[in-house]
Amino acid sequence: MLILWHGRLSYKRTAKMSNFVFHRGLIISVIQALFTCLFYFSTIQIYNGFLMMGYATVYTNMPVFSIVLDQDSDVNSILWFPPLYKTL
């Protein structure tokens, strides 16, 4: 019975995290593209490897804790109203 509740939370967390990671990569790519266009299409990297690794680590770790600690519904409401599971 708890598979409804745990499955719902897992699905929502995975969807939020994948959306977040996609947008993180998009931000990095847009900044690099603008930098390249601004400096006459030279192939200079705006960020070095350590800075990119730090950005990805810090920028990804903060939302992970907020996503893991988030609960949208309690167990009883999911068990009493299974259509809530279909609203995903």
mmCIF file of N, CA and C in Angstrom:
data_model
loop_
_atom_site.group_PDB
_atom_site.id
_atom_site.type_symbol
_atom_site.label_atom_id
_atom_site.label_comp_id
_atom_site.label_asym_id
_atom_site.label_seq_id
_atom_site.Cartn_x
_atom_site.Cartn_y
_atom_site.Cartn_z
ATOM 1 N N MET A 1 0.808 -1.185 0.000
ATOM 2 C CA MET A 1 0.000 0.000 0.000
ATOM 3 C C MET A 1 0.860 1.261 0.000
ATOM 4 N N LEU A 2 1.981 1.171 0.646
ATOM 5 C CA LEU A 2 2.843 2.347 0.678
ATOM 6 C C LEU A 2 3.577 2.571 -0.629
ATOM 7 N N ILE A 3 3.460 1.610 -1.548
ATOM 8 C CA ILE A 3 4.128 1.782 -2.839
ATOM 9 C C ILE A 3 3.536 2.969 -3.603
ATOM 10 N N LEU A 4 2.254 3.250 -3.388
ATOM 11 C CA LEU A 4 1.655 4.420 -4.015
ATOM 12 C C LEU A 4 2.325 5.707 -3.530
ATOM 13 N N TRP A 5 2.505 5.778 -2.228
ATOM 14 C CA TRP A 5 3.078 6.988 -1.649
ATOM 15 C C TRP A 5 4.557 7.136 -2.008
ATOM 16 N N HIS A 6 5.324 6.083 -1.827
ATOM 17 C CA HIS A 6 6.757 6.154 -2.141
ATOM 18 C C HIS A 6 6.989 6.312 -3.641
ATOM 19 N N GLY A 7 6.184 5.665 -4.456
ATOM 20 C CA GLY A 7 6.306 5.807 -5.900
ATOM 21 C C GLY A 7 5.994 7.216 -6.353
ATOM 22 N N ARG A 8 4.972 7.817 -5.758
ATOM 23 C CA ARG A 8 4.606 9.198 -6.102
ATOM 24 C C ARG A 8 5.734 10.155 -5.737
ATOM 25 N N LEU A 9 6.262 10.030 -4.520
ATOM 26 C CA LEU A 9 7.345 10.920 -4.096
ATOM 27 C C LEU A 9 8.595 10.721 -4.950
ATOM 28 N N SER A 10 8.917 9.479 -5.255
ATOM 29 C CA SER A 10 10.093 9.198 -6.070
ATOM 30 C C SER A 10 9.952 9.780 -7.469
ATOM 31 N N TYR A 11 8.773 9.632 -8.057
ATOM 32 C CA TYR A 11 8.548 10.159 -9.402
ATOM 33 C C TYR A 11 8.665 11.679 -9.420
ATOM 34 N N LYS A 12 8.046 12.332 -8.453
ATOM 35 C CA LYS A 12 8.087 13.789 -8.413
ATOM 36 C C LYS A 12 9.507 14.300 -8.178
ATOM 37 N N ARG A 13 10.261 13.649 -7.299
ATOM 38 C CA ARG A 13 11.640 14.072 -7.029
ATOM 39 C C ARG A 13 12.530 13.868 -8.240
ATOM 40 N N THR A 14 12.370 12.754 -8.925
ATOM 41 C CA THR A 14 13.177 12.489 -10.106
ATOM 42 C C THR A 14 12.866 13.489 -11.216
ATOM 43 N N ALA A 15 11.605 13.814 -11.392
ATOM 44 C CA ALA A 15 11.216 14.780 -12.421
ATOM 45 C C ALA A 15 11.779 16.167 -12.118
ATOM 46 N N LYS A 16 11.718 16.590 -10.863
ATOM 47 C CA LYS A 16 12.261 17.894 -10.486
ATOM 48 C C LYS A 16 13.777 17.937 -10.681
ATOM 49 N N MET A 17 14.448 16.872 -10.289
ATOM 50 C CA MET A 17 15.904 16.861 -10.381
ATOM 51 C C MET A 17 16.369 16.831 -11.833
ATOM 52 N N SER A 18 15.710 16.056 -12.684
ATOM 53 C CA SER A 18 16.129 16.019 -14.083
ATOM 54 C C SER A 18 15.871 17.360 -14.762
ATOM 55 N N ASN A 19 14.790 18.003 -14.416
ATOM 56 C CA ASN A 19 14.504 19.331 -14.944
ATOM 57 C C ASN A 19 15.563 20.334 -14.479
ATOM 58 N N PHE A 20 15.954 20.239 -13.240
ATOM 59 C CA PHE A 20 16.968 21.132 -12.689
ATOM 60 C C PHE A 20 18.324 20.927 -13.364
ATOM 61 N N VAL A 21 18.729 19.677 -13.554
ATOM 62 C CA VAL A 21 20.021 19.388 -14.184
ATOM 63 C C VAL A 21 20.029 19.863 -15.633
ATOM 64 N N PHE A 22 18.917 19.712 -16.329
ATOM 65 C CA PHE A 22 18.823 20.195 -17.704
ATOM 66 C C PHE A 22 19.019 21.710 -17.758
ATOM 67 N N HIS A 23 18.365 22.428 -16.875
ATOM 68 C CA HIS A 23 18.481 23.881 -16.883
ATOM 69 C C HIS A 23 19.855 24.348 -16.419
ATOM 70 N N ARG A 24 20.489 23.601 -15.529
ATOM 71 C CA ARG A 24 21.857 23.934 -15.125
ATOM 72 C C ARG A 24 22.795 23.877 -16.333
ATOM 73 N N GLY A 25 22.687 22.839 -17.127
ATOM 74 C CA GLY A 25 23.509 22.721 -18.328
ATOM 75 C C GLY A 25 23.185 23.781 -19.349
ATOM 76 N N LEU A 26 21.914 24.146 -19.449
ATOM 77 C CA LEU A 26 21.502 25.191 -20.376
ATOM 78 C C LEU A 26 22.096 26.538 -19.990
ATOM 79 N N ILE A 27 22.124 26.842 -18.712
ATOM 80 C CA ILE A 27 22.711 28.101 -18.242
ATOM 81 C C ILE A 27 24.187 28.168 -18.602
ATOM 82 N N ILE A 28 24.912 27.090 -18.354
ATOM 83 C CA ILE A 28 26.343 27.060 -18.666
ATOM 84 C C ILE A 28 26.555 27.224 -20.166
ATOM 85 N N SER A 29 25.758 26.553 -20.974
ATOM 86 C CA SER A 29 25.919 26.618 -22.427
ATOM 87 C C SER A 29 25.613 28.003 -22.985
ATOM 88 N N VAL A 30 24.569 28.643 -22.485
ATOM 89 C CA VAL A 30 24.207 29.973 -22.973
ATOM 90 C C VAL A 30 25.282 30.994 -22.606
ATOM 91 N N ILE A 31 25.801 30.913 -21.404
ATOM 92 C CA ILE A 31 26.871 31.836 -21.000
ATOM 93 C C ILE A 31 28.101 31.641 -21.879
ATOM 94 N N GLN A 32 28.465 30.397 -22.144
ATOM 95 C CA GLN A 32 29.630 30.134 -22.991
ATOM 96 C C GLN A 32 29.382 30.609 -24.418
ATOM 97 N N ALA A 33 28.182 30.418 -24.941
ATOM 98 C CA ALA A 33 27.868 30.867 -26.304
ATOM 99 C C ALA A 33 27.907 32.387 -26.412
ATOM 100 N N LEU A 34 27.365 33.077 -25.428
ATOM 101 C CA LEU A 34 27.415 34.541 -25.433
ATOM 102 C C LEU A 34 28.852 35.049 -25.335
ATOM 103 N N PHE A 35 29.650 34.409 -24.508
ATOM 104 C CA PHE A 35 31.051 34.788 -24.372
ATOM 105 C C PHE A 35 31.798 34.592 -25.692
ATOM 106 N N THR A 36 31.520 33.489 -26.363
ATOM 107 C CA THR A 36 32.173 33.205 -27.636
ATOM 108 C C THR A 36 31.769 34.236 -28.695
ATOM 109 N N CYS A 37 30.510 34.587 -28.749
ATOM 110 C CA CYS A 37 30.056 35.588 -29.723
ATOM 111 C C CYS A 37 30.621 36.964 -29.409
ATOM 112 N N LEU A 38 30.741 37.287 -28.157
ATOM 113 C CA LEU A 38 31.226 38.604 -27.754
ATOM 114 C C LEU A 38 32.699 38.796 -28.096
ATOM 115 N N PHE A 39 33.474 37.727 -28.025
ATOM 116 C CA PHE A 39 34.907 37.816 -28.293
ATOM 117 C C PHE A 39 35.271 37.231 -29.653
ATOM 118 N N TYR A 40 34.481 37.572 -30.666
ATOM 119 C CA TYR A 40 34.777 37.291 -32.070
ATOM 120 C C TYR A 40 34.962 35.806 -32.354
ATOM 121 N N PHE A 41 34.132 34.984 -31.764
ATOM 122 C CA PHE A 41 34.078 33.543 -32.011
ATOM 123 C C PHE A 41 35.407 32.835 -31.759
ATOM 124 N N SER A 42 36.110 33.270 -30.746
ATOM 125 C CA SER A 42 37.325 32.567 -30.344
ATOM 126 C C SER A 42 36.920 31.363 -29.485
ATOM 127 N N THR A 43 37.753 30.362 -29.483
ATOM 128 C CA THR A 43 37.421 29.122 -28.770
ATOM 129 C C THR A 43 38.042 29.099 -27.383
ATOM 130 N N ILE A 44 37.949 30.183 -26.672
ATOM 131 C CA ILE A 44 38.472 30.268 -25.313
ATOM 132 C C ILE A 44 37.363 29.839 -24.352
ATOM 133 N N GLN A 45 37.728 29.017 -23.391
ATOM 134 C CA GLN A 45 36.750 28.610 -22.383
ATOM 135 C C GLN A 45 36.606 29.722 -21.354
ATOM 136 N N ILE A 46 35.377 30.015 -20.981
ATOM 137 C CA ILE A 46 35.155 31.051 -19.983
ATOM 138 C C ILE A 46 35.425 30.524 -18.573
ATOM 139 N N TYR A 47 35.199 29.246 -18.357
ATOM 140 C CA TYR A 47 35.434 28.625 -17.057
ATOM 141 C C TYR A 47 36.468 27.510 -17.213
ATOM 142 N N ASN A 48 37.372 27.390 -16.241
ATOM 143 C CA ASN A 48 38.290 26.252 -16.273
ATOM 144 C C ASN A 48 37.618 25.030 -15.642
ATOM 145 N N GLY A 49 38.311 23.916 -15.655
ATOM 146 C CA GLY A 49 37.709 22.657 -15.202
ATOM 147 C C GLY A 49 37.325 22.655 -13.740
ATOM 148 N N PHE A 50 38.177 23.218 -12.879
ATOM 149 C CA PHE A 50 37.887 23.213 -11.445
ATOM 150 C C PHE A 50 36.683 24.100 -11.115
ATOM 151 N N LEU A 51 36.579 25.219 -11.812
ATOM 152 C CA LEU A 51 35.437 26.102 -11.582
ATOM 153 C C LEU A 51 34.134 25.446 -12.034
ATOM 154 N N MET A 52 34.178 24.743 -13.157
ATOM 155 C CA MET A 52 32.983 24.035 -13.636
ATOM 156 C C MET A 52 32.587 22.913 -12.677
ATOM 157 N N MET A 53 33.581 22.206 -12.158
ATOM 158 C CA MET A 53 33.300 21.127 -11.225
ATOM 159 C C MET A 53 32.701 21.690 -9.934
ATOM 160 N N GLY A 54 33.238 22.787 -9.441
ATOM 161 C CA GLY A 54 32.700 23.409 -8.239
ATOM 162 C C GLY A 54 31.295 23.939 -8.449
ATOM 163 N N TYR A 55 31.062 24.553 -9.609
ATOM 164 C CA TYR A 55 29.732 25.077 -9.929
ATOM 165 C C TYR A 55 28.713 23.945 -9.989
ATOM 166 N N ALA A 56 29.065 22.881 -10.672
ATOM 167 C CA ALA A 56 28.137 21.758 -10.806
ATOM 168 C C ALA A 56 27.872 21.108 -9.444
ATOM 169 N N THR A 57 28.891 21.006 -8.617
ATOM 170 C CA THR A 57 28.729 20.374 -7.311
ATOM 171 C C THR A 57 27.868 21.223 -6.382
ATOM 172 N N VAL A 58 28.203 22.482 -6.260
ATOM 173 C CA VAL A 58 27.458 23.349 -5.340
ATOM 174 C C VAL A 58 26.048 23.591 -5.852
ATOM 175 N N TYR A 59 25.918 23.841 -7.128
ATOM 176 C CA TYR A 59 24.620 24.172 -7.694
ATOM 177 C C TYR A 59 23.679 22.974 -7.716
ATOM 178 N N THR A 60 24.238 21.773 -7.694
ATOM 179 C CA THR A 60 23.396 20.576 -7.685
ATOM 180 C C THR A 60 23.102 20.108 -6.264
ATOM 181 N N ASN A 61 24.014 20.311 -5.325
ATOM 182 C CA ASN A 61 23.797 19.825 -3.962
ATOM 183 C C ASN A 61 22.717 20.584 -3.207
ATOM 184 N N MET A 62 22.623 21.879 -3.414
ATOM 185 C CA MET A 62 21.627 22.653 -2.669
ATOM 186 C C MET A 62 20.193 22.194 -2.938
ATOM 187 N N PRO A 63 19.761 22.059 -4.183
ATOM 188 C CA PRO A 63 18.380 21.629 -4.417
ATOM 189 C C PRO A 63 18.111 20.175 -4.055
ATOM 190 N N VAL A 64 19.138 19.351 -4.010
ATOM 191 C CA VAL A 64 18.923 17.943 -3.659
ATOM 192 C C VAL A 64 18.336 17.850 -2.255
ATOM 193 N N PHE A 65 18.858 18.635 -1.331
ATOM 194 C CA PHE A 65 18.341 18.585 0.037
ATOM 195 C C PHE A 65 16.917 19.117 0.120
ATOM 196 N N SER A 66 16.601 20.135 -0.657
ATOM 197 C CA SER A 66 15.234 20.647 -0.625
ATOM 198 C C SER A 66 14.258 19.683 -1.283
ATOM 199 N N ILE A 67 14.701 18.951 -2.286
ATOM 200 C CA ILE A 67 13.819 17.988 -2.954
ATOM 201 C C ILE A 67 13.597 16.766 -2.069
ATOM 202 N N VAL A 68 14.639 16.285 -1.406
ATOM 203 C CA VAL A 68 14.527 15.084 -0.580
ATOM 204 C C VAL A 68 13.638 15.340 0.632
ATOM 205 N N LEU A 69 13.705 16.527 1.200
ATOM 206 C CA LEU A 69 12.933 16.819 2.399
ATOM 207 C C LEU A 69 11.506 17.279 2.096
ATOM 208 N N ASP A 70 11.121 17.324 0.843
ATOM 209 C CA ASP A 70 9.807 17.809 0.445
ATOM 210 C C ASP A 70 8.802 16.662 0.391
ATOM 211 N N GLN A 71 7.601 16.904 0.915
ATOM 212 C CA GLN A 71 6.503 15.950 0.811
ATOM 213 C C GLN A 71 5.258 16.728 0.434
ATOM 214 N N ASP A 72 4.583 16.297 -0.625
ATOM 215 C CA ASP A 72 3.413 17.041 -1.066
ATOM 216 C C ASP A 72 2.117 16.532 -0.454
ATOM 217 N N SER A 73 2.044 15.255 -0.118
ATOM 218 C CA SER A 73 0.834 14.674 0.481
ATOM 219 C C SER A 73 1.256 13.674 1.546
ATOM 220 N N ASP A 74 0.384 13.465 2.506
ATOM 221 C CA ASP A 74 0.705 12.464 3.509
ATOM 222 C C ASP A 74 0.196 11.095 3.064
ATOM 223 N N VAL A 75 0.576 10.070 3.804
ATOM 224 C CA VAL A 75 0.280 8.688 3.426
ATOM 225 C C VAL A 75 -1.225 8.437 3.396
ATOM 226 N N ASN A 76 -1.939 8.951 4.378
ATOM 227 C CA ASN A 76 -3.381 8.672 4.464
ATOM 228 C C ASN A 76 -4.157 9.237 3.289
ATOM 229 N N SER A 77 -3.809 10.434 2.849
ATOM 230 C CA SER A 77 -4.553 11.021 1.726
ATOM 231 C C SER A 77 -4.280 10.270 0.426
ATOM 232 N N ILE A 78 -3.067 9.772 0.252
ATOM 233 C CA ILE A 78 -2.764 8.990 -0.955
ATOM 234 C C ILE A 78 -3.502 7.655 -0.926
ATOM 235 N N LEU A 79 -3.572 7.030 0.255
ATOM 236 C CA LEU A 79 -4.251 5.739 0.356
ATOM 237 C C LEU A 79 -5.769 5.884 0.230
ATOM 238 N N TRP A 80 -6.333 6.967 0.726
ATOM 239 C CA TRP A 80 -7.778 7.169 0.637
ATOM 240 C C TRP A 80 -8.212 7.660 -0.738
ATOM 241 N N PHE A 81 -7.351 8.379 -1.426
ATOM 242 C CA PHE A 81 -7.696 8.932 -2.738
ATOM 243 C C PHE A 81 -6.654 8.526 -3.779
ATOM 244 N N PRO A 82 -6.729 7.295 -4.299
ATOM 245 C CA PRO A 82 -5.761 6.847 -5.298
ATOM 246 C C PRO A 82 -5.727 7.694 -6.568
ATOM 247 N N PRO A 83 -6.796 8.415 -6.949
ATOM 248 C CA PRO A 83 -6.677 9.292 -8.118
ATOM 249 C C PRO A 83 -5.618 10.382 -7.967
ATOM 250 N N LEU A 84 -5.208 10.684 -6.727
ATOM 251 C CA LEU A 84 -4.113 11.633 -6.541
ATOM 252 C C LEU A 84 -2.836 11.143 -7.215
ATOM 253 N N TYR A 85 -2.686 9.821 -7.239
ATOM 254 C CA TYR A 85 -1.505 9.250 -7.867
ATOM 255 C C TYR A 85 -1.514 9.477 -9.375
ATOM 256 N N LYS A 86 -2.713 9.580 -9.951
ATOM 257 C CA LYS A 86 -2.829 9.778 -11.391
ATOM 258 C C LYS A 86 -2.637 11.233 -11.815
ATOM 259 N N THR A 87 -2.595 12.162 -10.859
ATOM 260 C CA THR A 87 -2.443 13.581 -11.209
ATOM 261 C C THR A 87 -1.028 13.923 -11.608
ATOM 262 N N LEU A 88 -0.137 12.969 -11.590
ATOM 263 C CA LEU A 88 1.242 13.243 -11.976
ATOM 264 C C LEU A 88 1.305 13.370 -13.460
#
